[in-house]
PDB file of C-alpha atoms and ligand atoms in Angstrom:
ATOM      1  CA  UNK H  27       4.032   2.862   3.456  1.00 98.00           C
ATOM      2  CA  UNK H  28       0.205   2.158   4.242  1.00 98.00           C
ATOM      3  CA  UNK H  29      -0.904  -1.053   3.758  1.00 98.00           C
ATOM      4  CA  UNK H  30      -4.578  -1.555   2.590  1.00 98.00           C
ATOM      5  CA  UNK H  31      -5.998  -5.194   3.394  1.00 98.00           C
ATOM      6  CA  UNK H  32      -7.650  -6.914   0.478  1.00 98.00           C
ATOM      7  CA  UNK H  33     -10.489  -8.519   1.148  1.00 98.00           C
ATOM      8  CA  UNK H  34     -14.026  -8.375   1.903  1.00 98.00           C
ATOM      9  CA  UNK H  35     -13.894 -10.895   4.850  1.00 98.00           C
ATOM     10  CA  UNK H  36     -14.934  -8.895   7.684  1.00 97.00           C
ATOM     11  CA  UNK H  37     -13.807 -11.286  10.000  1.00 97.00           C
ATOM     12  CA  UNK H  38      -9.927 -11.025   8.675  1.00 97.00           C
ATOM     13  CA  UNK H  39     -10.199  -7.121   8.270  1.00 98.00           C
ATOM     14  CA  UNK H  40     -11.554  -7.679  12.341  1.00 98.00           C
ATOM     15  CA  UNK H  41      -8.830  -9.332  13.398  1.00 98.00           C
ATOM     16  CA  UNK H  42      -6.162  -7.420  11.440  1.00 98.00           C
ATOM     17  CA  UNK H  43      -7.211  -3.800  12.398  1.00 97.00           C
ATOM     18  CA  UNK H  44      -6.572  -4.954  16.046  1.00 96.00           C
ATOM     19  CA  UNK H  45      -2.603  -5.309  14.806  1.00 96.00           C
ATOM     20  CA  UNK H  46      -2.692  -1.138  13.685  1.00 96.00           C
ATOM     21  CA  UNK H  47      -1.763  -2.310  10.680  1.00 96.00           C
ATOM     22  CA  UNK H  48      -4.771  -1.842   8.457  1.00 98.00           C
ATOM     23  CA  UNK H  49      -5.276   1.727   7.038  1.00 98.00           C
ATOM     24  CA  UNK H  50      -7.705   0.950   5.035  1.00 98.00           C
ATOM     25  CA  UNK H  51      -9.363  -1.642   1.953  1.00 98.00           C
ATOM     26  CA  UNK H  52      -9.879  -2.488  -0.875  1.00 98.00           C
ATOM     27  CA  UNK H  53     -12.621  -4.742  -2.385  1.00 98.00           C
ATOM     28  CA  UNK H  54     -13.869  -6.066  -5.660  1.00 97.00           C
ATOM     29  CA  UNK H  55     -17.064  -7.414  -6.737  1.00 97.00           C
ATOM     30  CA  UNK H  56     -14.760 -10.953  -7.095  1.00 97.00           C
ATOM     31  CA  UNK H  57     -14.148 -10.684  -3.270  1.00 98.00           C
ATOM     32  CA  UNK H  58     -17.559  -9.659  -2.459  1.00 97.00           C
ATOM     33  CA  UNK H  59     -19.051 -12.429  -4.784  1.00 97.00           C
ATOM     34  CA  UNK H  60     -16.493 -14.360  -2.192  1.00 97.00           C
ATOM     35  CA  UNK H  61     -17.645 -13.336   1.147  1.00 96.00           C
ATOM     36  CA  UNK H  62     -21.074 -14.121   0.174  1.00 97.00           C
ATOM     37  CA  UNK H  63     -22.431 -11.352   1.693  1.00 96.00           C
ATOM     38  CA  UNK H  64     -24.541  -8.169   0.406  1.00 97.00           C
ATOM     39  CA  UNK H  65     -22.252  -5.634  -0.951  1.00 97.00           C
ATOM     40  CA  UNK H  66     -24.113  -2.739   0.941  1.00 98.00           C
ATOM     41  CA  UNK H  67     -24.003  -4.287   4.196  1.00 98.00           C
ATOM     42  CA  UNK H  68     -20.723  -5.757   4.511  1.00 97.00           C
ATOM     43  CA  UNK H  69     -19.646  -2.234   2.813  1.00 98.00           C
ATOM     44  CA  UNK H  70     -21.111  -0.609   5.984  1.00 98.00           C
ATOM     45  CA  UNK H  71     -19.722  -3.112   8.522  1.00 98.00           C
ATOM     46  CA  UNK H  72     -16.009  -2.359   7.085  1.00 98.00           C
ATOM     47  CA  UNK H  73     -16.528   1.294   7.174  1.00 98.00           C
ATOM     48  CA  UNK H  74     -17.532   0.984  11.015  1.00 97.00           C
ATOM     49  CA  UNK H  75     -14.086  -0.969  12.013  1.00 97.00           C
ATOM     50  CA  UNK H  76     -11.643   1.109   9.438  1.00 98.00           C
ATOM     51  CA  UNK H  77     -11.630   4.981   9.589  1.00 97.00           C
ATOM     52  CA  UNK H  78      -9.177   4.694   6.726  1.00 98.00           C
ATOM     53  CA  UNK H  79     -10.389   4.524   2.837  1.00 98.00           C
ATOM     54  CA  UNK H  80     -12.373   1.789   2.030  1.00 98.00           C
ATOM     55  CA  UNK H  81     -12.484   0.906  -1.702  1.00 98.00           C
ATOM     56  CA  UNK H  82     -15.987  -0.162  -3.126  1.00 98.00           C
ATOM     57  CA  UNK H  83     -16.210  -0.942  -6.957  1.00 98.00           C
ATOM     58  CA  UNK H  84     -18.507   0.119  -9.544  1.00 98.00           C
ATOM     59  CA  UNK H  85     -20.338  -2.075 -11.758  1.00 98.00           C
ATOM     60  CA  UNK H  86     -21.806  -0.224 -14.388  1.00 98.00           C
ATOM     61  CA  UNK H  87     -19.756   0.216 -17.513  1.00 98.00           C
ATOM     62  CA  UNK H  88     -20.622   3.954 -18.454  1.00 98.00           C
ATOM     63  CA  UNK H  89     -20.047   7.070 -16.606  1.00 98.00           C
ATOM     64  CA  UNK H  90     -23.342   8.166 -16.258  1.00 98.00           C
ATOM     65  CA  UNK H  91     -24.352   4.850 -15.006  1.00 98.00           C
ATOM     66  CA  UNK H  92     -21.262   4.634 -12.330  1.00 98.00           C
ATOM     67  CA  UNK H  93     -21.859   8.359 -11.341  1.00 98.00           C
ATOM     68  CA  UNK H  94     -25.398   7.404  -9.933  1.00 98.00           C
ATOM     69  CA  UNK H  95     -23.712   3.916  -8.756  1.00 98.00           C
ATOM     70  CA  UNK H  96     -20.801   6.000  -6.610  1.00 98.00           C
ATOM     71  CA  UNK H  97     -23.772   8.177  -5.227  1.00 98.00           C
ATOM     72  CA  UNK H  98     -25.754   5.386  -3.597  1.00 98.00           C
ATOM     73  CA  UNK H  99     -22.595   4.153  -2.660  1.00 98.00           C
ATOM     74  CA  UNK H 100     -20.778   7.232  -1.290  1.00 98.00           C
ATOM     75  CA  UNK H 101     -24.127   7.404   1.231  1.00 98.00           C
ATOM     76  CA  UNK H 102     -22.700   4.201   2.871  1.00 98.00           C
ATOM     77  CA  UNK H 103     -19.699   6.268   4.526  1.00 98.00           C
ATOM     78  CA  UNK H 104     -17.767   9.071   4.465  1.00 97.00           C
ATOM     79  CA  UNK H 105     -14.575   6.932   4.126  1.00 98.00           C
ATOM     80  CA  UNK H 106     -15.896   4.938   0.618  1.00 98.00           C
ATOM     81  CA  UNK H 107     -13.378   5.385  -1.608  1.00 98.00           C
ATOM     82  CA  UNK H 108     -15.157   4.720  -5.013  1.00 98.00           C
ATOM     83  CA  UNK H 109     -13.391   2.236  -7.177  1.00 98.00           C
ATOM     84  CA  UNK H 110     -13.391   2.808 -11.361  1.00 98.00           C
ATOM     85  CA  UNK H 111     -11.871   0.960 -13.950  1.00 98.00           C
ATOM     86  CA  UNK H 112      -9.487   2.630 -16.339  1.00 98.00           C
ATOM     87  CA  UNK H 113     -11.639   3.420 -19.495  1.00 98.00           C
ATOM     88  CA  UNK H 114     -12.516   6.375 -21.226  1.00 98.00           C
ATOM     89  CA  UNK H 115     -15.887   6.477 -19.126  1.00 98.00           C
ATOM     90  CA  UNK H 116     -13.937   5.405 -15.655  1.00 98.00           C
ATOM     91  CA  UNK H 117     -11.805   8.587 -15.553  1.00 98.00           C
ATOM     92  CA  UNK H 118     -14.770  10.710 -17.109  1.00 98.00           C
ATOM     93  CA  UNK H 119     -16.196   9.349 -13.494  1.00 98.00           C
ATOM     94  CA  UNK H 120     -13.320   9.949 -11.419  1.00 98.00           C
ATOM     95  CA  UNK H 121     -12.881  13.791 -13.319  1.00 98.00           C
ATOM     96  CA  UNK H 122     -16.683  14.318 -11.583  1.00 98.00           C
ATOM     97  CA  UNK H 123     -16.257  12.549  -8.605  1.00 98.00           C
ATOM     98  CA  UNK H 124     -12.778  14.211  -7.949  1.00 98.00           C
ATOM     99  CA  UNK H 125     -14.551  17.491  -8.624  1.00 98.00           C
ATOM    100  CA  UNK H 126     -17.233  16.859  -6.382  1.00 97.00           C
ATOM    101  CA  UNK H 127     -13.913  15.821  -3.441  1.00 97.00           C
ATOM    102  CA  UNK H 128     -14.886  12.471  -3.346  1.00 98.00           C
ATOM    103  CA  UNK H 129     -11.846   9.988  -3.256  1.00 98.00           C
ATOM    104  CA  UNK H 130     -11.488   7.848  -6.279  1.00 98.00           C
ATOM    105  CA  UNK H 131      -9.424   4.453  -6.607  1.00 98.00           C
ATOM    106  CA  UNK H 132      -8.541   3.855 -10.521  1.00 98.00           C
ATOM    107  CA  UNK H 133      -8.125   0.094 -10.958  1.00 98.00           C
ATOM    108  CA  UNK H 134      -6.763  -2.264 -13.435  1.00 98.00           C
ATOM    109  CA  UNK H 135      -4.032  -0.253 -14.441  1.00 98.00           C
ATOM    110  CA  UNK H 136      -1.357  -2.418 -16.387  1.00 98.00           C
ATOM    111  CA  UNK H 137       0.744   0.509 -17.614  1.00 98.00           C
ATOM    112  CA  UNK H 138       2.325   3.830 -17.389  1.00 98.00           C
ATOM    113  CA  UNK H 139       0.091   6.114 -19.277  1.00 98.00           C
ATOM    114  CA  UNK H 140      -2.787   4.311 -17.553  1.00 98.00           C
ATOM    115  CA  UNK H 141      -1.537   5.675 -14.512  1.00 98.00           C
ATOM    116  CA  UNK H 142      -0.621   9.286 -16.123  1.00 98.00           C
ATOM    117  CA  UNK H 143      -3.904   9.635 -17.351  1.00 98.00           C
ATOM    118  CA  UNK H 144      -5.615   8.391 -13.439  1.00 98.00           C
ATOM    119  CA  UNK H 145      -3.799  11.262 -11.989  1.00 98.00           C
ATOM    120  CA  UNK H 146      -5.032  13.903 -14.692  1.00 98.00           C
ATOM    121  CA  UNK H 147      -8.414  12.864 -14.249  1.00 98.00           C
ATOM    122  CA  UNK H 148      -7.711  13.487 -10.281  1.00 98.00           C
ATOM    123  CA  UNK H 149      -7.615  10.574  -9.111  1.00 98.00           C
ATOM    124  CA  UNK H 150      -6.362   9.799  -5.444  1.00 98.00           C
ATOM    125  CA  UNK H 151      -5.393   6.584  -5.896  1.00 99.00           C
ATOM    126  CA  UNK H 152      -4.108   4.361  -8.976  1.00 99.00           C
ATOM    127  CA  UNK H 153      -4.392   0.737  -8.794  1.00 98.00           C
ATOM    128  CA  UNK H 154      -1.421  -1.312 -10.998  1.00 98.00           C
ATOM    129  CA  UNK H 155      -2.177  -4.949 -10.958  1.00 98.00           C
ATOM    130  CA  UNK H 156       1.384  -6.059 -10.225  1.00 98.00           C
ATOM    131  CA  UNK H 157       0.475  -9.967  -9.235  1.00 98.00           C
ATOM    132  CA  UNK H 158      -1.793 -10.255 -12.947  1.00 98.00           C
ATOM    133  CA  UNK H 159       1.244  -8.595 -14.901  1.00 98.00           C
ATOM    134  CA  UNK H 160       3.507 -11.144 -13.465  1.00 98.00           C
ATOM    135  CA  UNK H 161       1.378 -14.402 -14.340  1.00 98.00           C
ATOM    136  CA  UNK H 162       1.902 -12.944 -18.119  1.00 98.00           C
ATOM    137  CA  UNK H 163       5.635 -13.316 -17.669  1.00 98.00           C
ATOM    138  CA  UNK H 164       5.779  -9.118 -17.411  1.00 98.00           C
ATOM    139  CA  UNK H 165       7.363  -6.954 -15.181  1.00 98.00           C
ATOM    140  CA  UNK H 166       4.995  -5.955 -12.366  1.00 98.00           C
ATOM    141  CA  UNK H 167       7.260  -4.122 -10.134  1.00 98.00           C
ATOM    142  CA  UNK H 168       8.665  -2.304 -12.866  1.00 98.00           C
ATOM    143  CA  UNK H 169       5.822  -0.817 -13.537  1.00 98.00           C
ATOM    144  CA  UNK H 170       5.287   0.492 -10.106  1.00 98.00           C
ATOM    145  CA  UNK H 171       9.179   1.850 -10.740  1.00 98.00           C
ATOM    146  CA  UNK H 172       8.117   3.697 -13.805  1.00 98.00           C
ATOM    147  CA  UNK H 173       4.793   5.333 -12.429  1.00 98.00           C
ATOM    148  CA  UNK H 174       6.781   6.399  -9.447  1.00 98.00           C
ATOM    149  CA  UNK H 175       9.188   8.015 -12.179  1.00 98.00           C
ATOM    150  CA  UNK H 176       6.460   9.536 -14.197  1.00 98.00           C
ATOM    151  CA  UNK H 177       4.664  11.209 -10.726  1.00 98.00           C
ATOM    152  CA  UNK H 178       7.306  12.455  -9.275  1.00 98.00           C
ATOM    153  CA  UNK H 179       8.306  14.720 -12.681  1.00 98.00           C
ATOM    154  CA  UNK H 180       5.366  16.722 -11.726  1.00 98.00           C
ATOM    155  CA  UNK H 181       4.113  17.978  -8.493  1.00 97.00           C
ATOM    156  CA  UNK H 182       0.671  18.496  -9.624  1.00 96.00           C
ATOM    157  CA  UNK H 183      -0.020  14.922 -10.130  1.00 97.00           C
ATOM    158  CA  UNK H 184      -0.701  14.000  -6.723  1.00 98.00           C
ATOM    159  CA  UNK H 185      -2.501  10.528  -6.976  1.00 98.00           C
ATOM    160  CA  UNK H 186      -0.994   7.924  -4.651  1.00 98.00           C
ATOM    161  CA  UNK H 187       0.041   4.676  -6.504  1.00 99.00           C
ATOM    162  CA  UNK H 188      -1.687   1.628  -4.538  1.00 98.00           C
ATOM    163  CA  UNK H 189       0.161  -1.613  -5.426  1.00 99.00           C
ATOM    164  CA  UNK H 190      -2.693  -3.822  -6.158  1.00 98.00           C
ATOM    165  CA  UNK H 191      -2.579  -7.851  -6.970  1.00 98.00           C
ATOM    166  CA  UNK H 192      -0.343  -8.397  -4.405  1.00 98.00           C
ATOM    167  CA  UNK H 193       0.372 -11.759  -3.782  1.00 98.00           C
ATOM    168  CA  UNK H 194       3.333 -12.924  -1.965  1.00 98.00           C
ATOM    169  CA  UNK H 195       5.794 -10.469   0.668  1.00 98.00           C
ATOM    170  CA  UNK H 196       8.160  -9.717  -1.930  1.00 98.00           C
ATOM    171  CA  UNK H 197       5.884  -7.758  -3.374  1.00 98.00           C
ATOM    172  CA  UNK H 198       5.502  -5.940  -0.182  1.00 98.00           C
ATOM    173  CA  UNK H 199       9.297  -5.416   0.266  1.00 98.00           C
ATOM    174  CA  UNK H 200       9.895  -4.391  -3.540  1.00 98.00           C
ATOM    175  CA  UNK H 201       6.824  -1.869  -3.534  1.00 98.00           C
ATOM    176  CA  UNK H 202       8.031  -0.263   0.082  1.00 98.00           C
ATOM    177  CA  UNK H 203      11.806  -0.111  -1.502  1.00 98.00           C
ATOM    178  CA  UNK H 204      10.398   1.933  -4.436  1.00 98.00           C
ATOM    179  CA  UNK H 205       8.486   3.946  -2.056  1.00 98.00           C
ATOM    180  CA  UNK H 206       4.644   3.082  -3.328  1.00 98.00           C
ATOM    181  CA  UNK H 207       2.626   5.030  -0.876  1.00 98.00           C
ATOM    182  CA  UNK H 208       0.235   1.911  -0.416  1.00 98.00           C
ATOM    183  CA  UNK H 209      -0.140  -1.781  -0.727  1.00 98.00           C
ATOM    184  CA  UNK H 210      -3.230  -3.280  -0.540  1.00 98.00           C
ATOM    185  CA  UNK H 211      -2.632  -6.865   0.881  1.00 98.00           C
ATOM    186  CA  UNK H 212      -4.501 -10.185   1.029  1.00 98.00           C
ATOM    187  CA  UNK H 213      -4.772 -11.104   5.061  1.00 98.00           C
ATOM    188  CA  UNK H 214      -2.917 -14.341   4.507  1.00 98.00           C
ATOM    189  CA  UNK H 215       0.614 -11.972   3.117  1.00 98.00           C
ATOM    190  CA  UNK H 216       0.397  -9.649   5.179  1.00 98.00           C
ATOM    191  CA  UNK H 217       0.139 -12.043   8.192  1.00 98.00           C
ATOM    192  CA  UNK H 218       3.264 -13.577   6.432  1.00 98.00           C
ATOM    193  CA  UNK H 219       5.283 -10.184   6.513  1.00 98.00           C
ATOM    194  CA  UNK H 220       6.073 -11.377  10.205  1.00 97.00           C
ATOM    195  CA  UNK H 221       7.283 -14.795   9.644  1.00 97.00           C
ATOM    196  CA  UNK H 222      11.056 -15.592  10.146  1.00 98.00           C
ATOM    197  CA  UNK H 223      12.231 -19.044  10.542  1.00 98.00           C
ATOM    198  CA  UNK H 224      14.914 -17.228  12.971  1.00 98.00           C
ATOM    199  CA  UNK H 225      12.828 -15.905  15.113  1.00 98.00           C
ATOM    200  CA  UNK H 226      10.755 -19.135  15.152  1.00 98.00           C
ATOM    201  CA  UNK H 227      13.811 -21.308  16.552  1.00 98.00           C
ATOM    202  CA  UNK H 228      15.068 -18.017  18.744  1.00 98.00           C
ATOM    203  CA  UNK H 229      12.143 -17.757  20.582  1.00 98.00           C
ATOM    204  CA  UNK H 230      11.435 -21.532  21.267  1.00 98.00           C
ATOM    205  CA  UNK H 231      15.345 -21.884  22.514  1.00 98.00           C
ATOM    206  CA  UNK H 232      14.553 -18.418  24.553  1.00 98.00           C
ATOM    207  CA  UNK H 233      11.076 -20.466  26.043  1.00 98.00           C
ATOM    208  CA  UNK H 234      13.371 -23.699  26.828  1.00 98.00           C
ATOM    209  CA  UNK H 235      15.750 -21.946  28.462  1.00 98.00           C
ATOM    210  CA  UNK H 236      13.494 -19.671  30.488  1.00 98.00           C
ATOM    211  CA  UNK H 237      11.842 -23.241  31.868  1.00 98.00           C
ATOM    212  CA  UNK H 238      14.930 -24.232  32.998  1.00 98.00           C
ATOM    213  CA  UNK H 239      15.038 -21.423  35.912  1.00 98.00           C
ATOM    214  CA  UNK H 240      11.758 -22.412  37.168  1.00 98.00           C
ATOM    215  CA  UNK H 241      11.056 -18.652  37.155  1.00 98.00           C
ATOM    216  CA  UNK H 242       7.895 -17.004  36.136  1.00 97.00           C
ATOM    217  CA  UNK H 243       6.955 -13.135  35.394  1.00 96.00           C
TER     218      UNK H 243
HETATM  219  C1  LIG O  28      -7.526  -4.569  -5.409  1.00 63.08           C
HETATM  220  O1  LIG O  28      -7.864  -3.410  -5.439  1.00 63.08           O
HETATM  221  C2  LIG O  28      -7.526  -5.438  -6.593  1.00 63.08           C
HETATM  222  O2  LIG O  28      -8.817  -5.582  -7.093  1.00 63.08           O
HETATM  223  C3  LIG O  28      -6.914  -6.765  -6.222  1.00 63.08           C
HETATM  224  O3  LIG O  28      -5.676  -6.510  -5.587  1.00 63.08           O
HETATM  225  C4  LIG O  28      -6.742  -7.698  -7.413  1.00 63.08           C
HETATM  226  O4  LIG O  28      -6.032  -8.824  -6.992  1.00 63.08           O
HETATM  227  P1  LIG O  28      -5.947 -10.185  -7.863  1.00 63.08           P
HETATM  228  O5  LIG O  28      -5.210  -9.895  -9.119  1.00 63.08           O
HETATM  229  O6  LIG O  28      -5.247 -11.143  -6.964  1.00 63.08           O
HETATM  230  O7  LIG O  28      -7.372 -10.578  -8.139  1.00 63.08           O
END
């Protein structure tokens, strides 16, 4: 599985990339309006540490309007992945865009035939909000179960399903056990996906006893 970081702290996406672990992100205009910084220039800065995708939202509403958007964006990199919500005008967009072979991201997708209709309108990647369908008391991960379902009934519908609104590692395990071809991760989870309180007390009892032969390496 691929995991996406997301955020548009270049600093974190820095730091992460050096693990190997980042192939590629996603932002918002909520986590751009939180790094403070100017959309097209942080945009440019990600793009020149991760080869990967690199998700950059839209904020116009109709397709005409986020068709000239995804054009000034597209010019940033050749890895922008343009982000479109899932309306009527969003997968007009992503029909164009697809058409024209650049990579689309459909987001806010909180159910199956959100996801069916993504892939018809060529989409390469479809964004379920798993952590938002939770905090409404629904099932987040079983919507990942039943777009999985749905996609792999039909080999032409080749959009990868994203796991978006991802907010704790059991998200991370459940998507990677259905076999979601991506997660896109906050930095602070997916720093988290290494912590075991095992390995903690192993490797301090491994460090104690090491001490005790007065060796060093
Ligand atoms: C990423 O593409 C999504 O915009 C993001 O995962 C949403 O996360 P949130 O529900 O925590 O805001």
């Amino acid at each position: 599985m691929k995991f996406f970081v997301d955020t548009a702290d270049i600093d974190e996406i820095r730091d992460l990339a050096a693990t190997g672990m980042v192939d590629g992100v996603t932002t918002n205009p909520s986590l751009v309006a939180k790094s403070g910084r100017n959309f097209f220039e942080v945009l440019e800065e990600i793009c020149s540490v991760v080869p990967g995708p690199v998700s950059a939202e839209v904020t116009a509403t109709d397709a005409e309007a986020m068709l000239a958007e995804a054009q000034k964006l597209t010019a940033i990199a050749k890895n922008i992945t343009i982000k479109v919500p899932l309306t009527w005008d969003g997968l007009k967009a992503c029909r164009t865009l697809a058409d024209q072979g650049t990579m689309v991201n459909v987001t806010l997708c909180f159910s199956p035939n959100q996801a069916l209709l993504a892939a018809k309108a060529g989409a390469a990647f479809i964004s379920p909000f798993v952590g938002r369908l939770d905090d409404i008391t629904h099932d987040g991960m079983g919507l990942i179960e039943e777009i999985k379902t749905i996609y792999d009934h039909y080999d032409a519908l080749t959009t990868q399903i994203l796991v978006a609104s991802v907010r704790h590692p059991l998200h991370v395990r459940d998507a990677a056990l259905l076999g979601a071809d991506v997660a896109t991760v906050p930095p602070n989870v997916l720093r988290a996906l290494a912590n075991h309180p095992l390995t903690d007390k192993g490797l301090a009892a491994f460090l104690k006893d090491w001490e005790k032969t007065g060796q060093s390496i």
